[in-house]
Tab-separated table of C-alpha atoms in Angstrom:
chain	number	residue	atom	x	y	z
S	29	MET	CA	0.000	0.000	0.000
S	30	MET	CA	1.410	3.377	-1.040
S	31	ALA	CA	0.853	6.613	0.821
S	32	ARG	CA	2.048	10.181	0.513
S	33	SER	CA	4.745	11.282	2.945
S	34	GLY	CA	5.500	14.968	2.355
S	35	ARG	CA	8.823	15.954	0.834
S	36	MET	CA	9.957	12.325	0.770
S	37	GLY	CA	7.462	11.536	-2.000
S	38	TYR	CA	5.669	8.181	-1.769
S	39	VAL	CA	6.795	5.333	0.420
S	40	ASP	CA	5.541	1.863	1.205
S	41	ARG	CA	3.770	1.332	4.546
S	42	ARG	CA	5.839	-1.859	4.765
S	43	MET	CA	9.120	0.010	4.264
S	44	PRO	CA	12.084	-1.357	6.241
S	45	SER	CA	12.862	0.108	9.618
S	46	ARG	CA	15.112	3.141	9.322
S	47	ALA	CA	15.378	6.660	10.641
S	48	PRO	CA	17.156	9.886	9.657
S	49	ALA	CA	20.713	10.584	10.705
S	50	ALA	CA	21.051	12.351	14.037
S	51	SER	CA	21.287	16.134	13.945
S	52	ARG	CA	21.684	18.923	16.486
S	53	ASP	CA	19.203	20.935	14.389
S	54	PHE	CA	16.214	18.809	15.392
S	55	GLY	CA	13.267	20.064	17.399
S	56	LEU	CA	11.967	16.770	18.782
S	57	PHE	CA	8.339	15.939	19.614
S	58	LEU	CA	7.940	12.517	21.182
S	59	ASP	CA	4.841	10.470	21.920
S	60	VAL	CA	5.215	8.357	25.063
S	61	ASP	CA	3.110	5.158	25.209
S	62	GLY	CA	4.011	2.851	22.340
S	63	THR	CA	6.826	5.182	21.254
S	64	LEU	CA	9.240	5.810	24.124
S	65	VAL	CA	7.928	2.956	26.252
S	66	GLU	CA	6.180	-0.288	25.386
S	67	LEU	CA	2.408	-0.434	25.707
S	68	GLN	CA	1.217	-2.210	28.835
S	69	GLU	CA	-2.085	-3.850	29.710
S	70	THR	CA	-3.186	-0.738	31.618
S	71	PRO	CA	-1.842	2.854	31.620
S	72	ALA	CA	-0.983	2.548	35.324
S	73	ALA	CA	1.350	-0.381	34.587
S	74	VAL	CA	3.782	1.786	32.601
S	75	VAL	CA	7.088	2.536	34.315
S	76	VAL	CA	9.771	4.864	32.954
S	77	GLY	CA	13.189	3.501	33.867
S	78	GLU	CA	16.209	5.500	34.930
S	79	ALA	CA	18.061	4.597	31.734
S	80	LEU	CA	15.375	6.253	29.596
S	81	LYS	CA	15.317	9.323	31.821
S	82	THR	CA	19.085	9.677	31.494
S	83	LEU	CA	18.858	9.220	27.724
S	84	LEU	CA	16.228	11.948	27.366
S	85	VAL	CA	18.290	14.366	29.456
S	86	GLU	CA	21.288	13.764	27.179
S	87	VAL	CA	19.202	14.201	24.021
S	88	SER	CA	17.662	17.398	25.376
S	89	GLN	CA	21.113	18.756	26.139
S	90	ARG	CA	22.346	18.031	22.602
S	91	LEU	CA	19.280	19.849	21.217
S	92	GLN	CA	19.608	22.799	23.605
S	93	GLY	CA	16.332	21.886	25.266
S	94	ALA	CA	14.318	21.371	22.061
S	95	LEU	CA	12.668	18.131	23.208
S	96	ALA	CA	8.986	17.929	24.128
S	97	LEU	CA	6.708	15.095	25.193
S	98	VAL	CA	3.420	15.099	23.231
S	99	SER	CA	1.046	12.592	24.757
S	100	GLY	CA	-2.532	11.613	25.433
S	101	ARG	CA	-1.699	11.542	29.148
S	102	SER	CA	-2.133	14.621	31.293
S	103	ILE	CA	0.917	16.763	32.015
S	104	GLU	CA	0.504	15.894	35.690
S	105	THR	CA	0.773	12.188	34.861
S	106	LEU	CA	3.760	12.762	32.554
S	107	ASP	CA	5.568	14.610	35.325
S	108	ALA	CA	4.911	11.699	37.684
S	109	LEU	CA	6.199	9.165	35.153
S	110	PHE	CA	9.396	11.080	34.379
S	111	ALA	CA	10.020	12.526	37.866
S	112	PRO	CA	12.122	14.311	38.884
S	113	LEU	CA	12.542	15.525	35.288
S	114	VAL	CA	10.236	18.192	33.879
S	115	PHE	CA	10.150	18.531	30.090
S	116	PRO	CA	8.193	20.829	27.801
S	117	ALA	CA	5.011	18.857	27.244
S	118	ALA	CA	1.601	18.693	25.620
S	119	GLY	CA	-0.979	16.584	27.427
S	120	LEU	CA	-4.420	15.190	26.608
S	121	HIS	CA	-3.627	15.253	22.877
S	122	GLY	CA	-2.952	19.000	22.953
S	123	VAL	CA	-5.678	20.120	25.367
S	124	GLU	CA	-2.977	21.308	27.785
S	125	ARG	CA	0.563	22.482	27.096
S	126	ARG	CA	3.665	23.611	28.998
S	127	GLY	CA	6.363	25.451	27.088
S	128	ALA	CA	10.102	25.401	27.730
S	129	SER	CA	9.712	28.525	29.877
S	130	GLY	CA	7.330	26.658	32.162
S	131	ALA	CA	4.352	28.752	31.072
S	132	ARG	CA	1.277	26.556	30.971
S	133	ARG	CA	-2.189	26.710	29.449
S	134	GLY	CA	-5.175	24.428	29.903
S	135	ALA	CA	-4.091	23.182	33.321
S	136	ASN	CA	-5.723	19.865	34.133
S	137	CYS	CA	-8.984	20.025	36.051
S	138	CYS	CA	-12.171	18.040	36.410
S	139	VAL	CA	-14.714	19.633	34.044
S	140	PRO	CA	-18.302	19.487	35.374
S	141	ALA	CA	-19.652	19.044	31.827
S	142	LEU	CA	-18.230	15.506	31.795
S	143	ALA	CA	-19.970	14.417	34.992
S	144	GLY	CA	-22.777	12.585	33.198
S	145	ALA	CA	-20.412	10.858	30.795
S	146	ARG	CA	-18.188	9.880	33.714
S	147	LEU	CA	-21.090	8.200	35.499
S	148	ALA	CA	-22.311	6.421	32.366
S	149	LEU	CA	-18.893	5.064	31.440
S	150	SER	CA	-18.160	4.071	35.035
S	151	ALA	CA	-21.368	2.015	34.992
S	152	PHE	CA	-20.293	0.376	31.724
S	153	VAL	CA	-16.926	-0.594	33.199
S	154	GLU	CA	-18.541	-2.071	36.294
S	155	SER	CA	-20.670	-4.379	34.154
S	156	HIS	CA	-17.952	-5.297	31.617
S	157	PRO	CA	-14.958	-6.912	33.363
S	158	GLY	CA	-11.612	-6.105	31.783
S	159	THR	CA	-12.606	-2.667	30.514
S	160	LEU	CA	-11.069	0.377	32.192
S	161	LEU	CA	-12.079	4.025	32.479
S	162	GLU	CA	-9.110	6.395	32.571
S	163	ASP	CA	-10.336	9.670	34.028
S	164	LYS	CA	-8.043	12.463	32.806
S	165	GLY	CA	-10.105	15.325	34.208
S	166	ARG	CA	-10.705	17.180	30.939
S	167	ALA	CA	-11.056	13.938	28.989
S	168	LEU	CA	-12.326	10.387	29.550
S	169	ALA	CA	-10.714	7.332	27.946
S	170	LEU	CA	-12.412	3.931	27.840
S	171	HIS	CA	-9.870	1.108	27.371
S	172	PHE	CA	-10.817	-2.378	26.209
S	173	ARG	CA	-7.362	-3.838	25.589
S	174	LEU	CA	-7.943	-6.560	28.160
S	175	ALA	CA	-11.463	-7.267	26.923
S	176	PRO	CA	-11.530	-6.851	23.122
S	177	GLU	CA	-14.800	-8.795	22.983
S	178	PHE	CA	-16.473	-5.687	24.429
S	179	GLU	CA	-15.301	-3.306	21.692
S	180	THR	CA	-18.759	-2.978	20.124
S	181	GLY	CA	-20.371	-2.309	23.495
S	182	ALA	CA	-17.630	0.163	24.360
S	183	ARG	CA	-18.280	2.067	21.152
S	184	HIS	CA	-21.976	2.226	21.848
S	185	ALA	CA	-21.355	3.440	25.397
S	186	VAL	CA	-18.832	6.122	24.410
S	187	PHE	CA	-20.864	7.544	21.553
S	188	ALA	CA	-24.029	7.495	23.671
S	189	ALA	CA	-22.157	9.454	26.353
S	190	LEU	CA	-20.923	11.873	23.684
S	191	ARG	CA	-24.429	12.515	22.366
S	192	ALA	CA	-25.580	13.377	25.882
S	193	LEU	CA	-22.915	16.076	26.190
S	194	ALA	CA	-23.216	19.673	25.106
S	195	ALA	CA	-21.415	20.618	21.893
S	196	GLY	CA	-17.650	20.933	22.066
S	197	TYR	CA	-16.505	17.337	22.441
S	198	HIS	CA	-15.620	14.503	20.082
S	199	VAL	CA	-14.333	10.917	20.232
S	200	GLN	CA	-10.632	10.298	19.601
S	201	GLU	CA	-9.776	6.724	18.659
S	202	GLY	CA	-6.559	4.993	19.648
S	203	LYS	CA	-5.178	1.501	20.134
S	204	MET	CA	-7.982	-0.374	21.919
S	205	VAL	CA	-9.196	2.881	23.458
S	206	LEU	CA	-11.914	5.458	22.785
S	207	GLU	CA	-11.546	8.903	24.319
S	208	ILE	CA	-14.007	11.769	24.760
S	209	LYS	CA	-12.045	15.025	24.569
S	210	PRO	CA	-12.650	18.727	23.863
S	211	ASP	CA	-12.831	19.976	20.282
S	212	GLY	CA	-10.204	22.289	18.833
S	213	PHE	CA	-7.095	20.709	20.317
S	214	THR	CA	-4.790	18.108	18.757
S	215	LYS	CA	-1.174	17.134	19.010
S	216	ALA	CA	-0.654	19.124	15.802
S	217	THR	CA	-2.027	22.351	17.316
S	218	ALA	CA	0.272	21.902	20.315
S	219	ILE	CA	3.295	21.352	18.063
S	220	GLU	CA	2.394	24.495	16.098
S	221	GLU	CA	2.496	26.465	19.336
S	222	PHE	CA	5.864	24.983	20.329
S	223	LEU	CA	7.342	25.928	16.939
S	224	LEU	CA	6.615	29.601	17.619
S	225	GLU	CA	8.738	29.514	20.770
S	226	GLN	CA	12.371	29.021	21.676
S	227	PRO	CA	14.165	26.662	21.696
S	228	PHE	CA	12.000	25.022	18.983
S	229	ALA	CA	11.626	27.969	16.587
S	230	GLY	CA	13.847	27.722	13.507
S	231	ARG	CA	14.717	24.061	14.027
S	232	THR	CA	13.806	21.064	11.873
S	233	PRO	CA	10.667	19.666	13.546
S	234	VAL	CA	10.682	15.895	14.068
S	235	VAL	CA	7.586	14.026	15.280
S	236	VAL	CA	7.850	10.427	16.488
S	237	GLY	CA	4.646	8.493	17.213
S	238	ASP	CA	2.809	5.216	16.842
S	239	ASP	CA	-0.923	5.924	16.800
S	240	LEU	CA	-3.713	7.680	14.940
S	241	THR	CA	-3.428	10.712	17.213
S	242	ASP	CA	0.082	11.354	15.854
S	243	GLN	CA	-0.933	11.626	12.195
S	244	GLY	CA	-1.903	15.298	12.392
S	245	GLY	CA	1.539	16.125	13.752
S	246	PHE	CA	3.140	14.076	10.988
S	247	ARG	CA	1.310	15.974	8.258
S	248	LEU	CA	2.048	19.327	9.913
S	249	VAL	CA	5.812	18.894	10.080
S	250	GLU	CA	5.992	17.293	6.629
S	251	ALA	CA	4.345	20.416	5.197
S	252	LEU	CA	6.942	22.534	7.015
S	253	GLY	CA	9.870	20.521	5.634
S	254	GLY	CA	10.272	18.545	8.829
S	255	ILE	CA	10.420	14.820	9.530
S	256	SER	CA	7.815	12.238	10.592
S	257	ILE	CA	8.845	8.904	12.104
S	258	ALA	CA	6.197	6.203	12.542
S	259	VAL	CA	6.683	3.530	15.191
S	260	GLY	CA	5.287	0.186	14.086
S	261	HIS	CA	2.822	-0.174	11.219
S	262	ARG	CA	-0.375	1.497	12.431
S	263	VAL	CA	0.420	4.927	10.966
S	264	GLN	CA	2.416	6.224	8.013
S	265	GLY	CA	5.491	8.426	8.301
S	266	GLN	CA	8.411	9.368	6.095
S	267	TRP	CA	10.543	7.031	8.184
S	268	ARG	CA	9.717	4.029	10.340
S	269	LEU	CA	11.086	2.327	13.438
S	270	ASP	CA	9.847	-1.083	14.546
S	271	ASN	CA	9.175	-0.475	18.229
S	272	PRO	CA	10.089	1.645	21.280
S	273	ALA	CA	13.409	-0.166	21.672
S	274	ALA	CA	14.355	0.990	18.155
S	275	VAL	CA	13.264	4.531	19.046
S	276	ARG	CA	15.500	4.500	22.108
S	277	ARG	CA	18.450	3.290	20.006
S	278	TRP	CA	17.858	6.112	17.530
S	279	LEU	CA	17.682	8.640	20.365
S	280	GLY	CA	20.978	7.203	21.534
S	281	SER	CA	22.532	8.319	18.244
S	282	ILE	CA	21.461	11.897	19.042
S	283	ALA	CA	22.807	11.628	22.580
S	284	ALA	CA	26.122	10.420	21.121
S	285	LEU	CA	26.620	13.556	19.011
S	286	PRO	CA	29.869	15.284	19.962
């Protein structure tokens, strides 16, 4: 299957694993789950090891701080995972963002408008063993990774909860997860904001991700002459790495720059 990939022309989704040569000119935007770390059965099971933390510090130093985490998790959760490190970050697929200066917008909070959806999805989880509701405050994610037989029911429950909400929300699909989140925010919009600020402005933007939520960022940086790197085979990028271990090896090549 052939697909467009920006300035690189057309590449095969089954292209061999490879990534661009390391450069100090990169402005790096990294997804977390499935990209930096392997997916686990539940979000709470993910642990970020000291070796990865050290690697990211070294990469950030080589890029003069131009490394940001761009994730579906909240910034609060990212900070807990990577503690004591604090990186520029976009959380909840762009709903909240913290720049390199520490300035933050969209701070995580529990939005009353989601109260009804929270109750409805909690009831679904209670009656469908193996499903999990991840309450992110401004967004709600229903996971069915451990119970794929309930995917149809999960879809019905999530879209029913969405219809009961006031305008301003939509469903974001991911790997074995459906998430209700506010309209108007994506990983791409967060990356656009980062690129207007130092130390990202003027650099070659590089987005690394593994899921549907990363595609907008891919297309954005491709249009700007940047680089997209897909992890695995679910999404299409200009380059591809097989798995998080391959991503960490590639980051090691940036850390090794003189």
